[in-house]
Coordinates of C-alpha atoms and ligand atoms in Angstrom, one line a residue:
M1 CA 88.9 113.3 116.6
T2 CA 88.9 112.0 113.1
R3 CA 88.3 108.2 113.0
I4 CA 90.8 107.2 110.4
L5 CA 90.3 103.6 111.2
A6 CA 86.7 103.5 112.5
P7 CA 84.2 105.9 111.1
L8 CA 81.3 104.2 112.9
A9 CA 79.8 107.1 115.0
C10 CA 81.0 109.4 113.2
L11 CA 106.8 87.2 83.3
V12 CA 109.2 88.0 84.1
A13 CA 112.4 88.3 86.0
T14 CA 114.8 86.9 83.4
G15 CA 116.6 88.8 80.7
N16 CA 119.3 91.3 81.0
A17 CA 117.3 94.3 81.8
T18 CA 119.8 97.1 81.7
T19 CA 118.0 99.1 79.0
P20 CA 118.5 102.7 79.9
V21 CA 115.6 104.7 81.2
L22 CA 114.2 106.9 78.5
E23 CA 116.5 109.9 78.3
R24 CA 114.1 112.2 76.5
A25 CA 112.6 113.5 79.7
N26 CA 115.8 115.0 80.9
G27 CA 116.0 117.2 77.9
L28 CA 112.5 118.5 78.2
S29 CA 111.6 121.8 79.8
A30 CA 108.4 122.1 81.9
Q31 CA 107.0 124.0 79.0
S32 CA 107.3 121.2 76.5
V33 CA 106.0 118.6 79.0
T34 CA 102.9 120.8 79.2
T35 CA 102.8 120.8 75.4
N36 CA 103.2 117.1 75.3
C37 CA 100.3 116.6 77.8
K38 CA 98.1 119.0 75.9
Q39 CA 98.6 116.9 72.8
A40 CA 98.0 113.7 74.7
C41 CA 94.9 115.2 76.3
S42 CA 93.6 116.2 72.8
Q43 CA 94.0 112.7 71.6
L44 CA 92.4 111.2 74.7
S45 CA 89.5 113.7 74.3
S46 CA 88.7 112.5 70.8
T47 CA 88.9 108.8 71.9
F48 CA 87.2 108.9 75.2
G49 CA 84.3 111.2 74.8
S50 CA 82.3 111.7 78.0
A51 CA 84.9 109.7 80.0
F52 CA 87.4 112.6 79.3
H53 CA 87.5 115.9 81.2
W54 CA 89.3 119.1 80.8
P55 CA 89.9 120.7 84.2
Q56 CA 87.8 123.8 83.5
N57 CA 84.6 121.8 83.4
D58 CA 85.5 118.9 85.7
N59 CA 84.0 118.8 89.2
F60 CA 86.4 116.1 90.3
T61 CA 87.0 115.7 94.0
I62 CA 89.6 113.8 95.9
W63 CA 90.0 113.1 99.6
D64 CA 93.0 115.2 100.6
A65 CA 93.0 119.0 100.1
K66 CA 96.7 119.0 99.0
Q67 CA 95.8 116.6 96.2
Q68 CA 92.7 118.6 95.4
E69 CA 94.8 121.7 94.9
V70 CA 96.9 120.3 92.1
H71 CA 96.1 121.0 88.5
P72 CA 96.2 118.1 86.1
A73 CA 96.2 118.8 82.3
C74 CA 93.2 116.6 82.0
R75 CA 91.5 113.5 83.6
V76 CA 90.3 110.3 81.9
E77 CA 88.2 107.5 83.2
P78 CA 88.9 104.1 81.6
S79 CA 86.2 101.4 81.8
S80 CA 88.2 98.4 80.8
A81 CA 91.7 97.0 80.7
N82 CA 91.7 97.8 76.9
D83 CA 91.0 101.4 77.7
V84 CA 93.8 101.5 80.2
A85 CA 96.2 100.0 77.6
E86 CA 95.1 102.5 75.0
I87 CA 95.5 105.4 77.4
L88 CA 99.0 104.2 78.4
D89 CA 100.0 104.0 74.7
I90 CA 98.9 107.6 74.1
L91 CA 100.7 108.9 77.2
V92 CA 103.9 107.1 76.4
S93 CA 103.9 108.1 72.7
H94 CA 103.5 111.8 73.7
W95 CA 105.8 111.4 76.7
C96 CA 103.3 112.9 79.1
Y97 CA 103.4 112.5 82.9
F98 CA 100.5 110.8 84.7
S99 CA 99.1 109.7 88.0
V100 CA 96.7 106.8 88.5
K101 CA 93.9 107.1 91.0
G102 CA 92.2 104.2 92.7
G103 CA 90.2 105.3 95.8
G104 CA 92.3 108.5 95.9
H105 CA 93.2 108.4 99.6
S106 CA 96.8 109.3 99.3
R107 CA 98.1 112.5 100.8
N108 CA 100.8 113.9 98.5
P109 CA 100.3 115.9 95.4
G110 CA 100.9 113.7 92.4
D111 CA 100.2 110.4 94.3
S112 CA 96.8 110.0 92.6
N113 CA 96.0 113.4 91.0
S114 CA 98.6 114.5 88.5
V115 CA 100.6 117.7 88.9
G116 CA 100.3 119.1 85.3
G117 CA 100.0 115.7 83.6
V118 CA 97.1 113.3 83.1
T119 CA 95.1 111.8 85.9
V120 CA 94.0 108.3 85.0
D121 CA 91.0 107.8 87.3
L122 CA 90.0 104.1 87.7
N123 CA 86.7 104.8 89.4
R124 CA 84.7 103.3 86.5
L125 CA 86.6 100.0 86.9
S126 CA 84.5 99.1 89.9
G127 CA 82.7 95.9 88.8
I128 CA 82.5 93.1 91.3
E129 CA 81.7 89.5 90.2
I130 CA 81.4 86.6 92.6
L131 CA 83.1 83.4 91.3
Q132 CA 84.0 79.8 92.2
G133 CA 80.9 78.9 94.2
N134 CA 81.1 82.0 96.5
K135 CA 84.8 81.4 97.3
Q136 CA 86.3 84.2 95.2
A137 CA 85.4 87.6 93.7
R138 CA 86.8 89.5 90.8
V139 CA 87.0 93.1 91.9
G140 CA 87.8 96.1 89.6
G141 CA 91.0 97.9 90.2
G142 CA 89.2 101.2 91.0
A143 CA 86.5 99.8 93.4
T144 CA 86.2 101.2 96.8
S145 CA 86.0 99.0 99.9
I146 CA 82.3 99.8 100.6
Q147 CA 81.4 98.8 97.0
V148 CA 83.0 95.4 97.6
Y149 CA 81.5 94.9 101.1
Q150 CA 78.0 95.7 99.8
A151 CA 78.2 93.5 96.7
L152 CA 79.4 90.5 98.8
E153 CA 76.9 91.1 101.5
T154 CA 74.0 90.2 99.1
R155 CA 75.3 86.7 99.6
N156 CA 76.4 86.9 103.2
L157 CA 80.0 87.0 102.2
S158 CA 82.8 89.4 103.0
F159 CA 86.5 89.9 102.1
V160 CA 89.7 91.2 103.7
G161 CA 88.9 94.9 103.3
G162 CA 89.7 98.1 105.3
R163 CA 88.1 100.0 108.1
V164 CA 86.8 102.9 106.0
G165 CA 84.5 102.4 103.1
S166 CA 85.8 105.1 100.7
V167 CA 89.4 103.7 100.7
G168 CA 90.3 102.2 97.3
M169 CA 90.9 98.5 96.7
G170 CA 93.9 99.6 94.5
G171 CA 96.3 101.4 96.8
F172 CA 95.1 99.5 99.9
T173 CA 95.8 96.0 98.4
L174 CA 99.0 96.9 96.4
G175 CA 100.6 98.2 99.6
G176 CA 99.3 95.8 102.2
G177 CA 95.8 96.2 103.4
T178 CA 95.2 95.7 107.1
S179 CA 91.6 94.7 108.0
P180 CA 89.4 93.9 111.0
F181 CA 89.6 90.3 109.6
S182 CA 93.4 90.2 109.5
N183 CA 93.8 88.1 112.7
K184 CA 91.9 85.4 110.8
Y185 CA 92.9 85.7 107.2
G186 CA 96.0 88.0 107.1
W187 CA 96.4 91.2 105.1
S188 CA 94.6 92.0 101.9
L189 CA 97.7 91.3 99.7
D190 CA 97.8 87.7 100.9
N191 CA 94.3 87.1 99.9
V192 CA 94.6 87.9 96.2
Y193 CA 94.7 84.9 93.9
E194 CA 95.2 86.7 90.7
Y195 CA 95.9 90.2 89.3
E196 CA 94.9 91.5 85.9
V197 CA 97.5 94.1 85.1
V198 CA 98.4 96.5 82.2
L199 CA 102.2 96.7 81.8
S200 CA 104.1 99.8 80.6
N201 CA 104.1 98.5 77.0
G202 CA 100.4 98.2 77.0
T203 CA 100.3 94.4 77.3
I204 CA 97.4 93.1 79.4
T205 CA 98.5 90.1 81.4
T206 CA 97.7 88.2 84.6
A207 CA 99.8 87.3 87.6
S208 CA 99.1 84.4 90.0
E209 CA 101.1 81.8 91.8
S210 CA 101.3 79.7 88.6
H211 CA 101.4 82.4 85.9
N212 CA 104.1 85.1 86.1
P213 CA 105.0 84.2 89.7
D214 CA 107.6 86.9 90.0
L215 CA 105.2 89.6 89.1
Y216 CA 102.7 88.1 91.5
F217 CA 105.2 88.3 94.3
A218 CA 106.1 91.9 93.4
L219 CA 102.5 93.0 93.3
R220 CA 102.1 91.8 96.9
G221 CA 103.5 94.9 98.5
G222 CA 105.4 96.5 95.6
G223 CA 102.8 99.4 95.2
N224 CA 102.5 101.2 91.9
N225 CA 105.9 100.2 90.4
F226 CA 104.8 97.3 88.1
G227 CA 101.6 98.1 86.3
I228 CA 98.1 99.4 86.5
V229 CA 96.0 96.7 88.1
T230 CA 92.6 96.5 86.4
A231 CA 91.2 93.5 88.5
F232 CA 92.0 91.7 91.7
T233 CA 90.6 88.1 92.2
V234 CA 90.3 87.8 96.0
R235 CA 89.3 85.4 98.6
T236 CA 85.7 85.7 99.9
F237 CA 84.3 84.0 103.0
P238 CA 80.9 83.6 104.7
Q239 CA 80.4 86.5 107.0
G240 CA 77.5 87.8 109.1
P241 CA 77.2 91.1 111.1
V242 CA 80.2 92.2 113.2
F243 CA 80.6 93.8 116.6
T244 CA 82.3 97.2 116.9
S245 CA 82.6 99.2 120.1
M246 CA 84.3 102.5 120.5
T247 CA 85.5 103.3 124.0
T248 CA 87.1 106.4 125.5
Y249 CA 89.0 106.6 128.8
S250 CA 90.0 109.4 131.2
A251 CA 93.7 110.2 131.4
N252 CA 94.1 108.7 134.9
Q253 CA 93.3 105.2 133.4
S254 CA 96.0 105.3 130.8
N255 CA 98.3 102.8 132.4
Q256 CA 95.6 100.2 133.0
V257 CA 94.3 100.6 129.5
L258 CA 97.8 100.2 127.9
D259 CA 98.4 97.1 130.1
K260 CA 95.2 95.5 128.7
V261 CA 95.9 96.7 125.1
Y262 CA 99.4 95.2 125.3
D263 CA 97.7 91.9 126.3
L264 CA 95.2 92.0 123.5
Y265 CA 98.2 92.5 121.1
T266 CA 100.5 89.8 122.5
N267 CA 98.9 87.3 124.9
I268 CA 98.4 84.1 123.0
N269 CA 95.3 83.3 125.1
L270 CA 93.6 86.4 123.6
T271 CA 95.2 86.6 120.1
S272 CA 94.2 83.0 119.5
D273 CA 90.6 84.3 119.2
K274 CA 90.9 85.0 115.5
E275 CA 87.6 87.0 115.5
M276 CA 89.2 89.7 117.5
G277 CA 90.8 93.1 116.6
Y278 CA 91.6 96.2 118.5
D279 CA 92.7 99.7 117.4
L280 CA 94.3 102.1 119.9
Y281 CA 94.0 105.9 119.6
Y282 CA 95.5 108.8 121.5
S283 CA 94.1 112.0 120.1
Y284 CA 94.1 115.7 120.8
S285 CA 91.0 117.8 120.4
S286 CA 91.3 121.5 119.8
E287 CA 87.7 122.0 120.9
S288 CA 88.2 120.6 124.4
D289 CA 92.0 121.3 124.6
Q290 CA 92.4 117.7 125.8
F291 CA 94.2 114.5 124.9
T292 CA 92.0 111.4 125.0
L293 CA 92.9 107.7 125.0
S294 CA 90.4 105.5 123.2
G295 CA 90.1 102.2 121.5
T296 CA 87.9 100.4 119.0
Q297 CA 87.0 96.8 119.8
R298 CA 86.2 94.6 116.8
Y299 CA 84.7 91.1 116.7
G300 CA 83.8 89.1 113.6
K301 CA 80.6 87.6 115.2
P302 CA 77.4 89.4 116.1
V303 CA 78.2 89.0 119.9
R304 CA 77.8 91.8 122.3
N305 CA 80.8 92.1 124.7
P306 CA 82.8 89.1 123.6
P307 CA 84.8 87.5 126.4
V308 CA 88.1 88.4 124.8
F309 CA 87.5 92.0 125.9
A310 CA 86.4 91.0 129.5
A311 CA 89.6 92.3 131.1
I312 CA 89.8 95.7 129.3
N313 CA 86.0 96.1 130.0
Q314 CA 86.7 96.2 133.7
I315 CA 88.2 99.6 133.3
P316 CA 85.8 102.5 133.7
T317 CA 85.1 104.4 130.5
L318 CA 84.1 107.9 129.7
S319 CA 82.0 106.7 126.8
I320 CA 81.0 103.6 124.9
S321 CA 79.4 103.4 121.5
T322 CA 78.6 99.9 120.3
N323 CA 77.2 98.6 117.0
I324 CA 76.4 95.2 115.6
G325 CA 75.9 95.3 111.8
P326 CA 77.3 94.3 108.5
M327 CA 80.8 95.5 107.6
S328 CA 79.4 98.0 105.0
Q329 CA 77.7 99.7 108.0
A330 CA 80.7 99.5 110.2
V331 CA 82.9 101.2 107.6
D332 CA 80.4 103.8 106.4
G333 CA 81.0 107.4 107.4
T334 CA 81.0 110.9 106.2
D335 CA 84.3 111.8 104.4
S336 CA 84.8 115.5 103.7
M337 CA 86.3 115.6 100.2
G338 CA 89.1 117.8 99.2
T339 CA 88.9 120.3 102.1
T340 CA 91.1 119.0 104.8
R341 CA 94.9 118.5 104.8
H342 CA 96.3 115.2 106.1
L343 CA 99.7 113.8 106.9
F344 CA 100.4 110.2 107.8
A345 CA 103.8 108.9 108.9
T346 CA 104.7 105.5 110.4
L347 CA 107.0 103.1 112.0
S348 CA 106.8 99.5 113.3
V349 CA 108.2 98.1 116.6
A350 CA 108.5 94.8 118.3
P351 CA 106.0 94.4 121.1
S352 CA 106.9 96.7 124.0
R353 CA 104.7 97.9 126.8
S354 CA 107.1 100.7 127.6
L355 CA 107.2 102.0 124.1
L356 CA 103.4 102.5 124.2
S357 CA 103.7 104.8 127.3
E358 CA 106.8 106.6 126.0
G359 CA 105.1 106.9 122.6
L360 CA 102.0 108.7 124.0
K361 CA 104.3 111.0 126.0
I362 CA 106.4 111.9 123.0
F363 CA 103.4 112.5 120.8
Q364 CA 101.7 114.7 123.5
E365 CA 104.9 116.9 123.9
E366 CA 105.2 117.4 120.1
V367 CA 101.5 118.2 119.6
E368 CA 101.6 120.7 122.6
A369 CA 104.1 122.7 120.6
I370 CA 101.7 123.2 117.7
K371 CA 98.4 123.3 119.5
K372 CA 97.4 126.6 117.9
V373 CA 97.3 125.2 114.4
P374 CA 93.7 125.8 113.1
G375 CA 91.6 122.6 112.6
L376 CA 94.4 120.5 114.2
D377 CA 93.3 116.9 114.7
P378 CA 96.3 114.7 115.5
N379 CA 96.1 111.0 116.3
F380 CA 98.6 108.4 117.6
I381 CA 97.2 105.1 116.3
S382 CA 98.5 101.6 116.9
Y383 CA 97.4 98.1 116.2
P384 CA 99.4 94.9 115.7
L385 CA 100.4 92.8 112.7
Q386 CA 99.3 89.6 114.4
R387 CA 101.1 86.3 114.5
N388 CA 98.3 84.7 112.4
A389 CA 98.7 87.5 109.7
I390 CA 102.5 86.9 109.6
K391 CA 101.9 83.2 109.0
A392 CA 99.4 84.1 106.2
M393 CA 102.2 86.1 104.5
K394 CA 104.0 82.8 103.7
Q395 CA 101.2 81.5 101.4
R396 CA 101.7 81.1 97.7
G397 CA 105.3 81.9 97.5
G398 CA 105.3 84.7 100.1
N399 CA 104.9 88.4 99.7
A400 CA 107.4 91.2 99.2
L401 CA 107.2 92.9 102.6
G402 CA 110.2 91.0 104.1
I403 CA 108.5 90.3 107.4
D404 CA 109.4 87.0 109.0
R405 CA 109.1 86.6 112.7
D406 CA 107.3 84.6 115.4
E407 CA 106.1 87.6 117.5
P408 CA 103.7 90.2 116.4
L409 CA 104.8 93.6 115.2
F410 CA 103.1 96.8 116.4
L411 CA 102.3 99.3 113.6
I412 CA 102.2 102.9 114.7
L413 CA 100.6 105.6 112.6
I414 CA 100.8 109.3 113.3
S415 CA 97.8 110.7 111.4
T416 CA 97.1 114.4 111.5
A417 CA 94.4 116.6 109.9
W418 CA 94.5 120.4 109.7
S419 CA 93.0 123.2 107.6
N420 CA 95.4 125.8 106.4
S421 CA 98.5 125.4 104.1
T422 CA 100.3 128.1 106.2
N423 CA 100.7 125.3 108.8
D424 CA 102.0 122.6 106.6
A425 CA 105.5 123.1 107.9
D426 CA 104.3 122.9 111.6
V427 CA 102.6 119.6 111.1
N428 CA 105.5 118.2 109.0
R429 CA 107.9 119.1 111.8
M430 CA 105.7 117.8 114.6
T431 CA 105.3 114.5 112.7
A432 CA 109.0 114.1 111.8
N433 CA 110.0 114.9 115.4
T434 CA 107.5 112.4 116.8
I435 CA 108.7 109.6 114.4
D436 CA 112.4 110.4 115.1
R437 CA 111.9 110.3 118.9
L438 CA 109.8 107.1 118.7
N439 CA 112.5 105.6 116.6
S440 CA 115.3 106.4 119.0
T441 CA 113.2 105.3 122.0
A442 CA 112.6 102.0 120.1
N443 CA 116.3 101.7 119.5
N444 CA 117.1 102.3 123.2
L445 CA 114.5 99.7 124.2
G446 CA 115.8 97.2 121.6
V447 CA 112.5 97.0 119.8
A448 CA 113.2 99.0 116.6
N449 CA 112.1 97.3 113.3
R450 CA 113.0 98.2 109.7
Y451 CA 109.5 97.7 108.3
K452 CA 107.4 100.8 107.4
Y453 CA 103.9 100.3 106.1
I454 CA 103.9 102.0 102.7
N455 CA 100.3 103.0 102.9
Y456 CA 101.0 105.0 106.1
A457 CA 104.3 106.5 105.0
S458 CA 104.9 110.2 104.6
A459 CA 106.4 111.8 101.6
A460 CA 109.6 112.1 103.6
Q461 CA 109.5 108.3 104.3
A462 CA 108.7 107.2 100.7
N463 CA 112.4 106.9 99.7
T464 CA 113.1 104.5 102.6
V465 CA 110.0 102.3 102.6
F466 CA 111.4 99.7 100.3
S467 CA 114.8 99.4 102.1
G468 CA 112.6 98.3 105.0
Y469 CA 111.7 95.2 102.9
G470 CA 115.2 93.9 103.4
E471 CA 116.8 91.7 100.8
N472 CA 113.5 91.7 98.8
L473 CA 114.4 95.2 97.6
Q474 CA 116.9 93.9 95.1
R475 CA 114.5 91.2 93.9
L476 CA 111.8 93.8 93.4
Q477 CA 114.1 96.1 91.5
K478 CA 115.1 93.3 89.2
I479 CA 111.5 92.4 88.5
Q480 CA 110.7 96.1 87.9
K481 CA 113.4 96.3 85.2
A482 CA 112.2 93.1 83.6
V483 CA 108.5 94.2 83.3
D484 CA 109.2 97.8 82.5
P485 CA 112.6 97.9 80.8
R486 CA 112.1 101.6 79.7
G487 CA 111.5 102.7 83.3
I488 CA 108.1 104.3 82.5
F489 CA 106.9 103.5 86.0
T490 CA 110.0 104.7 87.8
S491 CA 111.0 108.1 89.3
K492 CA 112.8 108.9 86.0
G493 CA 109.8 107.9 83.9
L494 CA 106.2 109.1 83.6
W495 CA 104.4 107.7 86.6
R496 CA 106.4 109.2 89.5
G497 CA 104.1 109.6 92.4
F498 CA 103.9 107.6 95.6
A499 CA 106.9 105.3 96.6
K500 CA 109.3 104.3 93.8
L501 CA 111.7 101.4 93.7
L502 CA 114.0 103.0 91.1
Ligands
FAD601 C1 90.5 107.4 106.0 C2 91.5 106.3 105.7 C3 91.4 105.1 106.2 C4 92.3 104.1 106.0 N1 92.1 102.8 106.6 C5 93.0 101.8 106.3 C6 92.9 100.5 106.8 O1 91.9 100.2 107.5 N2 93.8 99.6 106.6 C7 94.9 99.9 105.8 O2 95.7 99.0 105.5 N3 95.1 101.1 105.2 C8 94.2 102.1 105.5 N4 94.4 103.3 105.0 C9 95.5 103.6 104.1 C10 95.2 103.2 102.7 O3 95.4 101.8 102.5 C11 96.2 103.9 101.7 O4 96.0 105.3 101.8 C12 96.0 103.5 100.3 O5 97.1 103.8 99.5 C13 94.8 104.1 99.7 O6 94.5 103.5 98.4 P1 93.5 104.3 97.4 O7 93.4 103.5 96.2 O8 92.3 104.8 98.1 O9 94.4 105.6 97.1 P2 95.1 106.2 95.8 O10 95.7 107.5 96.2 O11 94.2 106.2 94.7 O12 96.2 105.1 95.5 C14 97.4 105.0 96.2 C15 98.6 104.6 95.3 O13 98.3 103.4 94.7 C16 98.2 103.5 93.2 N5 97.1 102.7 92.7 C17 95.8 102.8 93.2 N6 95.0 101.9 92.5 C18 95.9 101.3 91.6 C19 95.7 100.2 90.7 N7 94.5 99.7 90.5 N8 96.8 99.8 90.0 C20 98.0 100.4 90.2 N9 98.2 101.4 91.1 C21 97.2 101.8 91.8 C22 98.0 105.0 93.0 O14 98.6 105.3 91.7 C23 98.7 105.7 94.1 O15 100.0 105.9 93.9 C24 93.4 104.3 105.2 C25 93.6 105.6 104.6 C26 92.7 106.6 104.9 C27 92.9 108.0 104.3
NAG602 C1 79.1 117.9 88.4 O1 78.6 116.9 89.2 C2 77.1 117.0 89.2 C3 76.6 116.0 90.2 O2 77.3 114.8 90.2 C4 76.6 116.7 87.8 O3 75.2 116.8 87.8 C5 77.2 117.7 86.8 O4 76.8 117.4 85.5 C6 78.7 117.8 86.9 N1 79.1 118.9 86.1 C7 80.1 118.7 85.2 C8 80.5 120.0 84.5 O5 80.6 117.7 85.0
NAG603 C1 71.9 85.9 104.8 O1 71.7 85.7 106.2 C2 70.5 86.0 106.7 C3 70.5 85.9 108.2 O2 71.0 84.7 108.6 C4 69.4 85.2 106.1 O3 68.1 85.6 106.5 C5 69.5 85.4 104.5 O4 68.5 84.6 103.9 C6 70.9 85.1 104.0 N1 70.9 85.5 102.6 C7 71.5 84.7 101.7 C8 71.5 85.2 100.3 O5 71.9 83.6 102.0
NAG604 C1 89.8 109.8 137.0 O1 89.3 111.0 136.3 C2 87.9 111.1 136.3 C3 87.5 112.3 135.5 O2 88.2 112.4 134.4 C4 87.4 111.2 137.7 O3 86.0 111.2 137.7 C5 87.9 110.0 138.5 O4 87.5 110.2 139.9 C6 89.4 109.9 138.5 N1 89.8 108.6 139.1 C7 90.8 108.6 140.0 C8 91.1 107.2 140.6 O5 91.5 109.5 140.2
NAG605 C1 97.0 81.2 129.1 O1 96.1 80.5 129.8 C2 96.6 79.4 130.5 C3 95.4 78.7 131.1 O2 94.7 79.5 131.9 C4 97.6 79.9 131.5 O3 98.2 78.8 132.2 C5 98.7 80.6 130.8 O4 99.7 81.2 131.7 C6 98.2 81.7 130.0 N1 99.2 82.3 129.1 C7 99.5 83.6 129.1 C8 100.6 84.1 128.2 O5 98.9 84.4 129.8
NAG606 C1 115.1 104.6 112.5 O1 116.5 104.9 112.5 C2 117.2 104.1 111.6 C3 118.7 104.4 111.8 O2 119.0 104.9 113.0 C4 116.8 104.4 110.2 O3 117.5 103.5 109.3 C5 115.3 104.1 110.1 O4 114.9 104.5 108.8 C6 114.5 104.9 111.1 N1 113.1 104.6 111.1 C7 112.2 105.5 111.0 C8 110.8 104.9 111.0 O5 112.4 106.7 110.9
NAG607 C1 95.3 130.7 106.4 O1 96.3 131.4 107.2 C2 96.6 132.6 106.7 C3 97.8 133.2 107.5 O2 97.5 133.0 108.9 C4 95.4 133.6 106.7 O3 95.7 134.8 106.2 C5 94.3 132.9 105.9 O4 93.1 133.7 105.9 C6 94.0 131.5 106.3 N1 93.1 130.8 105.4 C7 92.0 130.3 105.8 C8 91.2 129.6 104.7 O5 91.7 130.2 106.9
NAG608 C1 105.6 93.8 77.0 O1 106.4 93.6 78.1 C2 106.4 92.3 78.6 C3 107.2 92.3 79.9 O2 108.5 92.7 79.6 C4 106.9 91.3 77.6 O3 106.8 90.0 78.1 C5 106.0 91.4 76.3 O4 106.5 90.6 75.3 C6 106.0 92.9 75.9 N1 105.0 93.0 74.8 C7 105.2 93.6 73.7 C8 104.1 93.7 72.7 O5 106.3 94.2 73.5

């Protein structure tokens, strides 16, 4: 099984912003767009030297094979906010399409590698500077999680980062950012004090609670609709080694395991231990032709078998693999680059023990129907948005996600890897069926929820992600128009990948 979440073993809002979106694009044929981008690339080539790459001599790799297969006109690697502003000016003046790459962990062509346009690769923007007497760090918009963990660990510090080292700070934090530390500090987006951002007109500005508060609100969950973030100033905290334990169970233990997992997600006596995290997996292995239930226990202190897991540890396991070490070690793993196809899709539900059992059953039935797909590696993954994390979402004016509740929310991710493009339709169908059936089961049980985590959404879900933010949708659209009146960063402009507000 692929350990998506645990690689261990393995300005603004005023003004009457009704300016029409640039209409030039509509009149352009694909041919002239190509010509535009060729001209933009030539200009970038003469300005950016060795930070510029024509595709024929670029050995660029990106995580997902579908993104690896697309052909950009060229790729450029800015090293500063000024570079980003200059690149944007060139792209807009030539009216050339582009995609922006942070850590490159998206799964749809065009999300972070441009289909025929320019790929703006932020990987050189990876500087990390510790500030404010070890309480904050300024992190480049193209840094990866492991780079941040490693830099902070030199001072025994950490931050609210992800479970896999190669994931980018950019996409992760702009969409949400769930972390082993979330029960203590909330999601990554609620631990950003300031953003440095390049707007569509090339202006470099900052957004914080006190400066451009509307833009600050919008960047906390609004994804890639507002600007290119060149630096995040984030909370850091003292942190030593963490405990991580991966456990697998035989099928006849499923009910006991799910009972205890449900407790770990909901029972206040357990969730009040803020050091604790737990990720649930149900996975199919083509090699063994078996479904396996497993879980990753996480604890923010170097304690072997912390008491919070005492009850679940009564259940016999098939295997246990435990580690105590720094986060940079817990998130390290081998990522194959550009060779495997991946699909994520998601939904969230109010806590329900029945939904967990029903969910595994539905997933298993749908996977059985496509078992023959070469390289198939499907996973049903769930973990909670904890009460503490929901409370943290109210800090500094609140975030854009539109989540306000007293009880936890369960996030569900259907994450599948496979190897051959011939089977794209099979995996799409399996995933869509699973999500639809989970959704109707959730409706029947009265636990459906509108929120879909943008970073786990499929291409098919991208259009409805923001309606899941409730009334914040209108506010976000208004802020978008105010900061980008020409609509450069909308689905009618030049930066169209990922999930768009307009
Ligand atoms: C193996 C794996 C493990 C994961 N683990 C977790 C996890 O533990 N917790 C979690 O919450 N999520 C997790 N995710 C989901 C992850 O948060 C999303 O895939 C996220 O969008 C990846 O960000 P990225 O920068 O790597 O990807 P990219 O594809 O580079 O970026 C995603 C989108 O954000 C935009 N973007 C990126 N950087 C910037 C920037 N600086 N300014 C403006 N726009 C930008 C891009 O244009 C793109 O549209 C995981 C994903 C994978 C594949
Ligand atoms: C490709 O990558 C290798 C290793 O990083 C490097 O040595 C080589 O110069 C690169 N080739 C090109 C054409 O960029
Ligand atoms: C980090 O913690 C370790 C273990 O407690 C200690 O030996 C080391 O000196 C600390 N490093 C710093 C920079 O404080
Ligand atoms: C559960 O399954 C395992 C093998 O997968 C077996 O060893 C064990 O005896 C079974 N337990 C019960 C109670 O059936
Ligand atoms: C939490 O623990 C207390 C004290 O043991 C107990 O009375 C209470 O019922 C427990 N609450 C839950 C939700 O289990
Ligand atoms: C669930 O169904 C409702 C309507 O029945 C729809 O609005 C919502 O987008 C669906 N959610 C998911 C995750 O498919
Ligand atoms: C993908 O599947 C097709 C059709 O089954 C087959 O012809 C092709 O060889 C496969 N490609 C790879 C790389 O396995
Ligand atoms: C760029 O856009 C921002 C937001 O709309 C605006 O405040 C700023 O004045 C603009 N700058 C220029 C140079 O037009």
